[in-house]
Amino acid sequence: MHVHVYCSDGEAKFWLEPHIELANNYRLSRGQLREIEQIIEVHHDEIKRAWHKHFPS
């Protein structure tokens, strides 16, 4: 399970399991990546629910 993050400065991909981990980064700063990771942590359960709703198994 993963999320893609896009903004005007660049883009990144984060794995959500087994823990939140940066998979790829293109042009985002360390500060931006930290902020994104914090947002993912806060919304982790919501993101997982949306993933399972979109990709039922």
PDB file of C-alpha atoms in Angstrom:
ATOM      1  CA  MET A   1       0.000   0.000   0.000  1.00  0.00           C
ATOM      2  CA  HIS A   2       1.427   3.379  -0.962  1.00  0.00           C
ATOM      3  CA  VAL A   3       0.555   6.992  -1.740  1.00  0.00           C
ATOM      4  CA  HIS A   4       1.844   9.340  -4.401  1.00  0.00           C
ATOM      5  CA  VAL A   5       2.288  13.006  -3.529  1.00  0.00           C
ATOM      6  CA  TYR A   6       2.413  15.659  -6.241  1.00  0.00           C
ATOM      7  CA  CYS A   7       2.996  19.401  -5.900  1.00  0.00           C
ATOM      8  CA  SER A   8       4.469  22.201  -7.997  1.00  0.00           C
ATOM      9  CA  ASP A   9       7.950  21.550  -6.531  1.00  0.00           C
ATOM     10  CA  GLY A  10       8.089  17.839  -7.318  1.00  0.00           C
ATOM     11  CA  GLU A  11       6.666  14.493  -6.332  1.00  0.00           C
ATOM     12  CA  ALA A  12       7.216  11.556  -3.993  1.00  0.00           C
ATOM     13  CA  LYS A  13       5.957   8.075  -3.241  1.00  0.00           C
ATOM     14  CA  PHE A  14       5.578   6.725   0.300  1.00  0.00           C
ATOM     15  CA  TRP A  15       5.006   3.133   1.380  1.00  0.00           C
ATOM     16  CA  LEU A  16       2.377   2.872   4.134  1.00  0.00           C
ATOM     17  CA  GLU A  17       3.099  -0.672   5.295  1.00  0.00           C
ATOM     18  CA  PRO A  18       4.696  -2.161   7.257  1.00  0.00           C
ATOM     19  CA  HIS A  19       5.543   1.436   8.246  1.00  0.00           C
ATOM     20  CA  ILE A  20       5.579   4.824   6.536  1.00  0.00           C
ATOM     21  CA  GLU A  21       8.717   4.982   4.399  1.00  0.00           C
ATOM     22  CA  LEU A  22       9.859   7.135   1.506  1.00  0.00           C
ATOM     23  CA  ALA A  23      10.043   5.055  -1.680  1.00  0.00           C
ATOM     24  CA  ASN A  24      10.886   7.726  -4.289  1.00  0.00           C
ATOM     25  CA  ASN A  25      11.534  11.442  -4.286  1.00  0.00           C
ATOM     26  CA  TYR A  26      11.857  13.857  -7.169  1.00  0.00           C
ATOM     27  CA  ARG A  27      12.842  17.431  -6.267  1.00  0.00           C
ATOM     28  CA  LEU A  28      11.202  17.722  -2.827  1.00  0.00           C
ATOM     29  CA  SER A  29      13.290  19.041   0.062  1.00  0.00           C
ATOM     30  CA  ARG A  30      13.889  17.183   3.318  1.00  0.00           C
ATOM     31  CA  GLY A  31      11.621  19.672   5.051  1.00  0.00           C
ATOM     32  CA  GLN A  32       8.816  19.042   2.574  1.00  0.00           C
ATOM     33  CA  LEU A  33       9.253  15.284   2.942  1.00  0.00           C
ATOM     34  CA  ARG A  34       9.079  15.568   6.755  1.00  0.00           C
ATOM     35  CA  GLU A  35       5.892  17.625   6.489  1.00  0.00           C
ATOM     36  CA  ILE A  36       4.330  15.137   4.064  1.00  0.00           C
ATOM     37  CA  GLU A  37       5.253  12.214   6.323  1.00  0.00           C
ATOM     38  CA  GLN A  38       3.625  13.965   9.299  1.00  0.00           C
ATOM     39  CA  ILE A  39       0.437  14.522   7.282  1.00  0.00           C
ATOM     40  CA  ILE A  40       0.425  10.854   6.270  1.00  0.00           C
ATOM     41  CA  GLU A  41       0.850   9.832   9.932  1.00  0.00           C
ATOM     42  CA  VAL A  42      -2.107  11.986  11.008  1.00  0.00           C
ATOM     43  CA  HIS A  43      -4.337  10.625   8.227  1.00  0.00           C
ATOM     44  CA  HIS A  44      -2.959   7.066   8.079  1.00  0.00           C
ATOM     45  CA  ASP A  45      -6.220   5.316   9.053  1.00  0.00           C
ATOM     46  CA  GLU A  46      -8.262   7.474   6.683  1.00  0.00           C
ATOM     47  CA  ILE A  47      -5.862   6.739   3.810  1.00  0.00           C
ATOM     48  CA  LYS A  48      -6.003   2.990   4.509  1.00  0.00           C
ATOM     49  CA  ARG A  49      -9.821   3.017   4.550  1.00  0.00           C
ATOM     50  CA  ALA A  50      -9.902   4.884   1.231  1.00  0.00           C
ATOM     51  CA  TRP A  51      -7.380   2.430  -0.262  1.00  0.00           C
ATOM     52  CA  HIS A  52      -9.471  -0.591   0.759  1.00  0.00           C
ATOM     53  CA  LYS A  53     -12.636   1.061  -0.528  1.00  0.00           C
ATOM     54  CA  HIS A  54     -10.973   1.770  -3.896  1.00  0.00           C
ATOM     55  CA  PHE A  55      -9.216  -1.626  -4.094  1.00  0.00           C
ATOM     56  CA  PRO A  56     -11.560  -4.127  -2.398  1.00  0.00           C
ATOM     57  CA  SER A  57     -10.198  -7.626  -1.951  1.00  0.00           C
TER      58      SER A  57
END
